[in-house]
Tab-separated table of C-alpha atoms and ligand atoms in Angstrom:
chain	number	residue	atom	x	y	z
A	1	UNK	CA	7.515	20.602	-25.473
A	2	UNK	CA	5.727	19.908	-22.339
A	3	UNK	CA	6.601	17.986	-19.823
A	4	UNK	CA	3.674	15.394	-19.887
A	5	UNK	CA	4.358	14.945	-23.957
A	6	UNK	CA	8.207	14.905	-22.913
A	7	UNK	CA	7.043	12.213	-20.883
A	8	UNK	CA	4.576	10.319	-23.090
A	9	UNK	CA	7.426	10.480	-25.677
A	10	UNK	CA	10.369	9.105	-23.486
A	11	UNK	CA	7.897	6.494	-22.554
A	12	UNK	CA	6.845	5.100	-25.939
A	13	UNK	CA	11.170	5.725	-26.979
A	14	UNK	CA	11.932	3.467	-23.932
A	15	UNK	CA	9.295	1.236	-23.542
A	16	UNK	CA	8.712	2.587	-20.290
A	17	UNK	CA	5.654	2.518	-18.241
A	18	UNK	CA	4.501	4.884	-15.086
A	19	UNK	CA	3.082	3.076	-11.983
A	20	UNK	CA	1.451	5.417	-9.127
A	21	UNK	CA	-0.181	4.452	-6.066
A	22	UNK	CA	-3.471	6.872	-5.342
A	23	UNK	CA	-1.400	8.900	-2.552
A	24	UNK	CA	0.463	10.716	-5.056
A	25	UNK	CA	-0.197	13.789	-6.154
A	26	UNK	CA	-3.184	14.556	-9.184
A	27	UNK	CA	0.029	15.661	-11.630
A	28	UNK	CA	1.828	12.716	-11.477
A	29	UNK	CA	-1.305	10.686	-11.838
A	30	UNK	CA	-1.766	12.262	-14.771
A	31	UNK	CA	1.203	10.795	-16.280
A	32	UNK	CA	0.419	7.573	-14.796
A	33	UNK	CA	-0.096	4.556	-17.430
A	34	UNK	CA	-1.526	2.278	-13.925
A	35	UNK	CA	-3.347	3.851	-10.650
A	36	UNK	CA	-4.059	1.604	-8.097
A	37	UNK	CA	-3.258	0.558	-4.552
A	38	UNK	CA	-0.752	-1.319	-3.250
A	39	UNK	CA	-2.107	-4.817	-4.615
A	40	UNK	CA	-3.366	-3.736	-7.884
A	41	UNK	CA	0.315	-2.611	-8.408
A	42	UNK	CA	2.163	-5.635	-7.908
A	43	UNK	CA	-0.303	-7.663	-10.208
A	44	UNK	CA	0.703	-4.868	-12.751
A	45	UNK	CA	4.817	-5.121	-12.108
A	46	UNK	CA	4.159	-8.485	-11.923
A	47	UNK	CA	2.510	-9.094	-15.550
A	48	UNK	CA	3.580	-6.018	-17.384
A	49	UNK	CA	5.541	-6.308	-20.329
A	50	UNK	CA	8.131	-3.071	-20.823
A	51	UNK	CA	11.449	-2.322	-20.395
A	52	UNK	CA	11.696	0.133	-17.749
A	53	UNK	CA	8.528	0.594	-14.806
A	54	UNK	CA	8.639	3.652	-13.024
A	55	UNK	CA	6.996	3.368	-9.601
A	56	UNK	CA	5.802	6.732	-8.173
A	57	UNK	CA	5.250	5.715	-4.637
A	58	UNK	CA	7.093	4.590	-1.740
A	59	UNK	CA	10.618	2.179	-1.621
A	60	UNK	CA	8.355	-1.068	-0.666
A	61	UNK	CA	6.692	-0.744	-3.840
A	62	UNK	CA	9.443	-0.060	-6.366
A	63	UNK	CA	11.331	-2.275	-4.188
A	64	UNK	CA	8.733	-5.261	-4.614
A	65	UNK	CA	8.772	-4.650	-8.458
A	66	UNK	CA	12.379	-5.145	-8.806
A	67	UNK	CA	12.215	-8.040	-7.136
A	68	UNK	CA	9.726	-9.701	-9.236
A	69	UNK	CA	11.240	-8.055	-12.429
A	70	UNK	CA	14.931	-9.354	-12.650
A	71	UNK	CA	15.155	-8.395	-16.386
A	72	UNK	CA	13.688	-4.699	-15.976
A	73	UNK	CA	14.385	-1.514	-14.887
A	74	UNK	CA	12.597	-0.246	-12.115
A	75	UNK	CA	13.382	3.223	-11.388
A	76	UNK	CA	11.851	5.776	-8.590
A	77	UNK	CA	11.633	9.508	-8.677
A	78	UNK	CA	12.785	9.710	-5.740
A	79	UNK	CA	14.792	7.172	-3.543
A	80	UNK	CA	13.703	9.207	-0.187
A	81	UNK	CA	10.427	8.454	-0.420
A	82	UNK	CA	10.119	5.535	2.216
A	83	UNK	CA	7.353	4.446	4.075
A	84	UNK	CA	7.959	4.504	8.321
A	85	UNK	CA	6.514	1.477	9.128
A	86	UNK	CA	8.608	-0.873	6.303
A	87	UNK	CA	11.265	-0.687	8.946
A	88	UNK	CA	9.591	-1.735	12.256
A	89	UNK	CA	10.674	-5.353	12.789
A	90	UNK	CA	12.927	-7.094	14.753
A	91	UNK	CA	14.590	-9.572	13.008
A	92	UNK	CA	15.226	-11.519	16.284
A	93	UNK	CA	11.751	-11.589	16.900
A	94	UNK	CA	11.192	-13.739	13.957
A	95	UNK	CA	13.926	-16.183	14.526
A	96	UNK	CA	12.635	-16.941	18.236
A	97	UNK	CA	9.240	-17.120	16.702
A	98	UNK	CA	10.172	-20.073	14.027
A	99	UNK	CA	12.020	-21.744	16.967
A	100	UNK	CA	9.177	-21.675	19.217
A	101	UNK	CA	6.318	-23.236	16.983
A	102	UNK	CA	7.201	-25.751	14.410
A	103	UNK	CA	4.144	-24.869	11.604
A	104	UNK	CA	4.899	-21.198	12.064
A	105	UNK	CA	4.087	-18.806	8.812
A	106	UNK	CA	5.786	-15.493	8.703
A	107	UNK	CA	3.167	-13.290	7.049
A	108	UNK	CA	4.313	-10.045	5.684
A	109	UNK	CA	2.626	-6.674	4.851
A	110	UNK	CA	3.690	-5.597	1.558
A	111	UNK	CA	4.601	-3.016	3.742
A	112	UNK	CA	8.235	-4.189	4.376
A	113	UNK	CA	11.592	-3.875	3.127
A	114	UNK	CA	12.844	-6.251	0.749
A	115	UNK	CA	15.425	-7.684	3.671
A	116	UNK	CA	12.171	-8.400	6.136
A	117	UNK	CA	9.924	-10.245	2.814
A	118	UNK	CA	13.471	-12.495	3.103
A	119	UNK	CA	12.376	-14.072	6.104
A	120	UNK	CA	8.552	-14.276	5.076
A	121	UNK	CA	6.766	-17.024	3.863
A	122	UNK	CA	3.749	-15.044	2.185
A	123	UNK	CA	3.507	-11.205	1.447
A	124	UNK	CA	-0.263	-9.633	2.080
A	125	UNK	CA	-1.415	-6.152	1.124
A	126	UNK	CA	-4.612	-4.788	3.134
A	127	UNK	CA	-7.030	-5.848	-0.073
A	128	UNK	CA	-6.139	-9.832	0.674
A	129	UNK	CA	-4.516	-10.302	4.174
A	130	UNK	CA	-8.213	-11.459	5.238
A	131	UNK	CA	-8.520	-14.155	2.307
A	132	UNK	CA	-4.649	-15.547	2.797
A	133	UNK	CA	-4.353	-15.903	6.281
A	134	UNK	CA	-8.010	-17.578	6.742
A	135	UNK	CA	-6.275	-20.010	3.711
A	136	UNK	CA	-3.201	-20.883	5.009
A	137	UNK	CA	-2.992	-24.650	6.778
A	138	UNK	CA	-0.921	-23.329	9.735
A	139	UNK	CA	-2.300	-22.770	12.896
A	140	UNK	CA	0.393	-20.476	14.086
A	141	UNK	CA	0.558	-16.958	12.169
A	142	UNK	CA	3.514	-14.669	12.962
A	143	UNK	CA	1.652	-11.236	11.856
A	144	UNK	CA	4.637	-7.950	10.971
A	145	UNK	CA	5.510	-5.268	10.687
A	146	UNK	CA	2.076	-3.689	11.606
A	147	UNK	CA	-0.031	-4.670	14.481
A	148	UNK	CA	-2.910	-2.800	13.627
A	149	UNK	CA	-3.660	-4.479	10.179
A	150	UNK	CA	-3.037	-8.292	12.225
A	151	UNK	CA	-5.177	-7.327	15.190
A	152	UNK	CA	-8.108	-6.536	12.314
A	153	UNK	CA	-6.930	-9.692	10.439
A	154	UNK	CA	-6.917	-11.746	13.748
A	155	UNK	CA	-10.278	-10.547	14.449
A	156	UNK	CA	-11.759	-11.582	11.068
A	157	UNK	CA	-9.755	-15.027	11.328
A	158	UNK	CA	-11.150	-17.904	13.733
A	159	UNK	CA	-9.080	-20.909	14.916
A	160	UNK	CA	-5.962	-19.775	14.434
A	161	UNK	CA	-3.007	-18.436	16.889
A	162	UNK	CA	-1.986	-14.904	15.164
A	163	UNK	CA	1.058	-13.519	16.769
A	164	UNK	CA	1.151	-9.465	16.132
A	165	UNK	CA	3.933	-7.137	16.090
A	166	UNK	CA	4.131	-3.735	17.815
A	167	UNK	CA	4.939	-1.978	13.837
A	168	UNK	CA	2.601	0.687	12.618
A	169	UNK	CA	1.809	3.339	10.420
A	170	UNK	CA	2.310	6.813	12.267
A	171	UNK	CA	-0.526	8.743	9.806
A	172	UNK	CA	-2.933	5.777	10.434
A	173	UNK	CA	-2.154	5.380	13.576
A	174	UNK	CA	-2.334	9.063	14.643
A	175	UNK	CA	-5.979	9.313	14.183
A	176	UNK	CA	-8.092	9.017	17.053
A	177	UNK	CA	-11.582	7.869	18.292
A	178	UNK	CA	-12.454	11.338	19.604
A	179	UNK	CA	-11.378	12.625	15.976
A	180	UNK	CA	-14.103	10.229	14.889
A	181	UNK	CA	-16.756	11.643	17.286
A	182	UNK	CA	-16.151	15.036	16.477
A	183	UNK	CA	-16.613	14.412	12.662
A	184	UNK	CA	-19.775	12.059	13.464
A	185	UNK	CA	-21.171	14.478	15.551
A	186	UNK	CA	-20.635	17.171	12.609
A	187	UNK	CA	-21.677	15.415	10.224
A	188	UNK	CA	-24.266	13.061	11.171
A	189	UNK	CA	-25.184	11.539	7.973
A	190	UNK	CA	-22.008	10.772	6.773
A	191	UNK	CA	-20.769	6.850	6.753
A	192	UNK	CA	-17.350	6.289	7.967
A	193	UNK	CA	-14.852	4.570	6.029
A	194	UNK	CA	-11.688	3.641	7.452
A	195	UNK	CA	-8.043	2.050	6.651
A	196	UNK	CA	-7.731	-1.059	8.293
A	197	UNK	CA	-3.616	0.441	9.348
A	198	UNK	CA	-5.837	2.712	12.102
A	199	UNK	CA	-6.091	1.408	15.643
A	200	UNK	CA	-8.873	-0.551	17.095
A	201	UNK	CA	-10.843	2.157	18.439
A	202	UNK	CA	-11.041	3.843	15.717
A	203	UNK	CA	-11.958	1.087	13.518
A	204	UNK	CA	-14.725	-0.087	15.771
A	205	UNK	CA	-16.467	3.347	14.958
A	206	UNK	CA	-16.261	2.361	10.960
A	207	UNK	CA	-19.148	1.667	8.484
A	208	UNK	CA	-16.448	0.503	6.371
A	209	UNK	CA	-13.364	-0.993	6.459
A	210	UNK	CA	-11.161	-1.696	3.587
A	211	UNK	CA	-7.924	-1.043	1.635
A	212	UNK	CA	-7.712	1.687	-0.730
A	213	UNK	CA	-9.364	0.323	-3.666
A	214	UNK	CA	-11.864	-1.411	-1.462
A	215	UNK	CA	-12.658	2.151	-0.179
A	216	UNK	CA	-12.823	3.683	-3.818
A	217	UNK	CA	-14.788	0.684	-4.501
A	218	UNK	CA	-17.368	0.844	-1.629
A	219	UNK	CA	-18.261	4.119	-2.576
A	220	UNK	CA	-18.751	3.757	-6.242
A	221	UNK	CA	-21.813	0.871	-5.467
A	222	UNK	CA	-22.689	2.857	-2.607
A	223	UNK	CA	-26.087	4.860	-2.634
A	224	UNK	CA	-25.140	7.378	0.566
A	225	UNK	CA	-24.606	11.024	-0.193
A	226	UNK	CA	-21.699	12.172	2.646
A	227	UNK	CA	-18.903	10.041	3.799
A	228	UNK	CA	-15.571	10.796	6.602
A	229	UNK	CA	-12.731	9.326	5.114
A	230	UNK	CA	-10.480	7.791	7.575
A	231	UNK	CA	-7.180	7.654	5.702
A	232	UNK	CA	-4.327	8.777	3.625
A	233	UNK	CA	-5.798	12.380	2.050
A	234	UNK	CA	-4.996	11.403	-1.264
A	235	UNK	CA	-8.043	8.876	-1.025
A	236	UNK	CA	-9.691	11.692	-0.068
A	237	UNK	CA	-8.958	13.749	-2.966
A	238	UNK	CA	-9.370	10.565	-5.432
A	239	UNK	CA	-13.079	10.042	-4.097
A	240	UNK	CA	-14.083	13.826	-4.557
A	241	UNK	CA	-12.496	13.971	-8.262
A	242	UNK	CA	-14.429	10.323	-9.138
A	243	UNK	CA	-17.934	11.321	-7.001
A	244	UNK	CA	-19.260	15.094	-7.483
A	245	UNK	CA	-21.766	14.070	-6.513
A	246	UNK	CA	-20.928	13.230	-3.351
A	247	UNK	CA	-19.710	14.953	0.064
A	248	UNK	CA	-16.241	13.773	1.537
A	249	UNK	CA	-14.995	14.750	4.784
A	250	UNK	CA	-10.773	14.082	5.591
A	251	UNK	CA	-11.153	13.061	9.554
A	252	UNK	CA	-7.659	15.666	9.351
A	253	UNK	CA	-6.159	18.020	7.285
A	254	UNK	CA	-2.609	16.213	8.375
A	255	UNK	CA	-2.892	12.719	6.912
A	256	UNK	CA	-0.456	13.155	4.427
A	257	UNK	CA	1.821	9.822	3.883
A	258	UNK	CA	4.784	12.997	3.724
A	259	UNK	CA	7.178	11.242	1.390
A	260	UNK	CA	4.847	10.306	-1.297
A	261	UNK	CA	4.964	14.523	-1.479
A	262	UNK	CA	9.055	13.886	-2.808
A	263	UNK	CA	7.587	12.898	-6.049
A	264	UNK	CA	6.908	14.929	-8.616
A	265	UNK	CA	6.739	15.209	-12.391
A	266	UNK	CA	10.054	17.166	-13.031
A	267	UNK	CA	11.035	13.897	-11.086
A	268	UNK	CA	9.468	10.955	-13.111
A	269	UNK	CA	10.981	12.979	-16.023
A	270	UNK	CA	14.646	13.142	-14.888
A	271	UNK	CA	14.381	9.626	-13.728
A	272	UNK	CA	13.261	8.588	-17.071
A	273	UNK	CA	15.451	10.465	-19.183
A	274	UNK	CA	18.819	9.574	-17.418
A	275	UNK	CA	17.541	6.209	-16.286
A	276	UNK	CA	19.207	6.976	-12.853
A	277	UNK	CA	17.666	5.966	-9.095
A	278	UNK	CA	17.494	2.147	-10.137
A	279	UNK	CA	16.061	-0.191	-7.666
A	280	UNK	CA	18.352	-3.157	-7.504
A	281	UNK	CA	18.271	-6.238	-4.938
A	282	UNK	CA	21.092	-8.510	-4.507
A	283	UNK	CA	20.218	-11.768	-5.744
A	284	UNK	CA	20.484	-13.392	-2.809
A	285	UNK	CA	17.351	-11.245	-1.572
A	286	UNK	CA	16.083	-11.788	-4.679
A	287	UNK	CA	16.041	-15.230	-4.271
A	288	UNK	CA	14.563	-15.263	-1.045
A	289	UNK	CA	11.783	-12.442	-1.395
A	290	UNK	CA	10.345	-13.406	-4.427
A	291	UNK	CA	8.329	-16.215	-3.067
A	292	UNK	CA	6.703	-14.707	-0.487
A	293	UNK	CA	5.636	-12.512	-3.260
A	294	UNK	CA	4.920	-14.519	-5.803
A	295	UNK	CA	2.889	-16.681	-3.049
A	296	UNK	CA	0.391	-14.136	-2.730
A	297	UNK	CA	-0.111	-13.113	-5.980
A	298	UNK	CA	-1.395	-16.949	-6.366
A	299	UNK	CA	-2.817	-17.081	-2.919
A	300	UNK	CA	-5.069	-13.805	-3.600
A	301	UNK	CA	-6.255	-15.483	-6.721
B	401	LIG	P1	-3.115	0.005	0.203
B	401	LIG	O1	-2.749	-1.424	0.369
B	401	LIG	O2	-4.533	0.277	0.549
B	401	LIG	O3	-2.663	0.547	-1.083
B	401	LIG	O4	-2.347	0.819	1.331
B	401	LIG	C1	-0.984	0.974	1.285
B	401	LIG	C2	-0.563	1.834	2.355
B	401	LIG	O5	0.591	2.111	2.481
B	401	LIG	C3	-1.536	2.325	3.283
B	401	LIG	O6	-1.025	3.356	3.984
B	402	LIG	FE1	3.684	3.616	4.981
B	402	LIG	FE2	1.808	4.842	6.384
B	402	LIG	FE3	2.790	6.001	4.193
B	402	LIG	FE4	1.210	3.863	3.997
B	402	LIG	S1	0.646	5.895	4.790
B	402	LIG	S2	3.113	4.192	2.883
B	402	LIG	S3	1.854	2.679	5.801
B	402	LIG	S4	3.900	5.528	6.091
């Protein structure tokens, strides 16, 4: 048998679905019962009704699942595949932050491990950070891990105080204005669409800026023939296999989120069949994380 009907089979056996996040690979897609970015995602863990979720993406997303999922499975291919940026907060940071103003809300990128969402009051992805943060009654916004995505947010937001933290992604934040000009100048009649995780200068050359689906989604209503696509390459590779239309340029061959690369389907289907690399949380973190989770999922509403 092959593997993807090994697969189908297990899944229907187990009640078992497959989530995958755009960035990985066209194969594992393939065997994918959801596609979506990071938002779309946790709606999906949140509401779905199986047994056992395998996420194919990075640790922050099957990690978010199995927060939100006490009574399921939630197994990844492969536990390597982390995402750099999860990690970059100081916990200190936070606890001199609370001290110093009194209405302060922690807001966290989905982009975090479980023990940072612990000391959050209200997870964001890059599809609603804009929409939450302009909602929330406190003036004082403690913005982590990455700065990039609460600089944009703080520059879309008026009246409030928005603290940022020095976290970021290092394939978003590796690409660089004169990367931008040399593409432009290359290909002049191509619209720039951008990840808001990329640094200021580069954003300020964008036509668009949005999260993954909103970049999928420009596109589609879109009526330009040639775009540069200023993110992860699997985006890149998602908009040339939905538009043939169209003409995509990657800004660089070497915006690869690397670990997403771990997962492949040999993986899903030794994951799946032995029911091994379980995401589990302690329930204390449990306890803690799934609010700020939970308060987004009604917040983005
Ligand atoms: P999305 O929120 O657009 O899925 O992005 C997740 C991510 O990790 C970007 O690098
Ligand atoms: Fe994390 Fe960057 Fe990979 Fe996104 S592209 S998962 S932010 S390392």
């Amino acid at each position: 048998m092959c593997i993807y009907n090994e697969i189908k089979k297990l899944k229907e056996e187990k009640n078992a679905v497959i989530l995958a996040h755009y960035y990985v690979s066209d194969e594992v897609q393939e065997l994918a019962d959801y596609i979506g970015d990071s938002f779309y995602l946790s709606k999906i863990a949140n509401d779905i009704d199986a047994k056992i979720i395998v996420f194919c993406g990075v640790s922050f997303m099957g990690e978010s699942a199995a927060i939100m999922n006490p009574d399921k499975k939630v197994l990844m291919p492969d536990l390597k595949a982390d995402c750099a940026m999860a990690h970059m907060v100081n916990l200190n940071k936070i606890n001199e932050m609370k001290e110093k103003y009194d209405d302060l809300a922690v807001v966290c990128y989905i982009n975090s491990t479980a023990e940072i969402k612990t000391y959050s009051d209200v997870c964001v992805t890059s599809a609603n950070a804009v929409k939450i943060v302009k909602n929330l009654p406190n003036k004082n916004i403690f913005f982590i891990p990455d700065g990039n995505l609460g600089r944009y947010v703080a520059e879309q937001v008026s009246g409030k105080n928005i603290i940022l933290n020095d976290g970021y992604c290092p394939i978003h934040a590796a690409m660089t204005k004169s990367d931008v000009k040399k593409s432009k100048a290359e290909h002049p009649n191509a619209k720039f669409l951008v990840h808001p995780e990329c640094t200021k200068d580069v954003l300020d050359e964008a036509d668009y800026i949005g999260s993954t689906s909103g970049i999928i989604n420009f596109v589609k209503q879109d009526n330009c023939k040639e775009y540069i696509i200023g993110t992860e390459l699997g985006v890149f590779y998602e908009l040339k296999k939905q538009n043939p239309e169209k003409i995509f340029y990657a800004l660089s061959p070497e915006l690869v989120c690397a670990d997403m690369k771990f997962i492949t389907p040999e993986k899903v289907l030794d994951v799946l069949k032995k029911e091994t690399n379980q995401i589990t949380v302690t329930e204390e973190v449990r306890n803690k994380a799934m609010a700020p989770l939970k308060n987004m999922l009604m917040l983005a509403k």
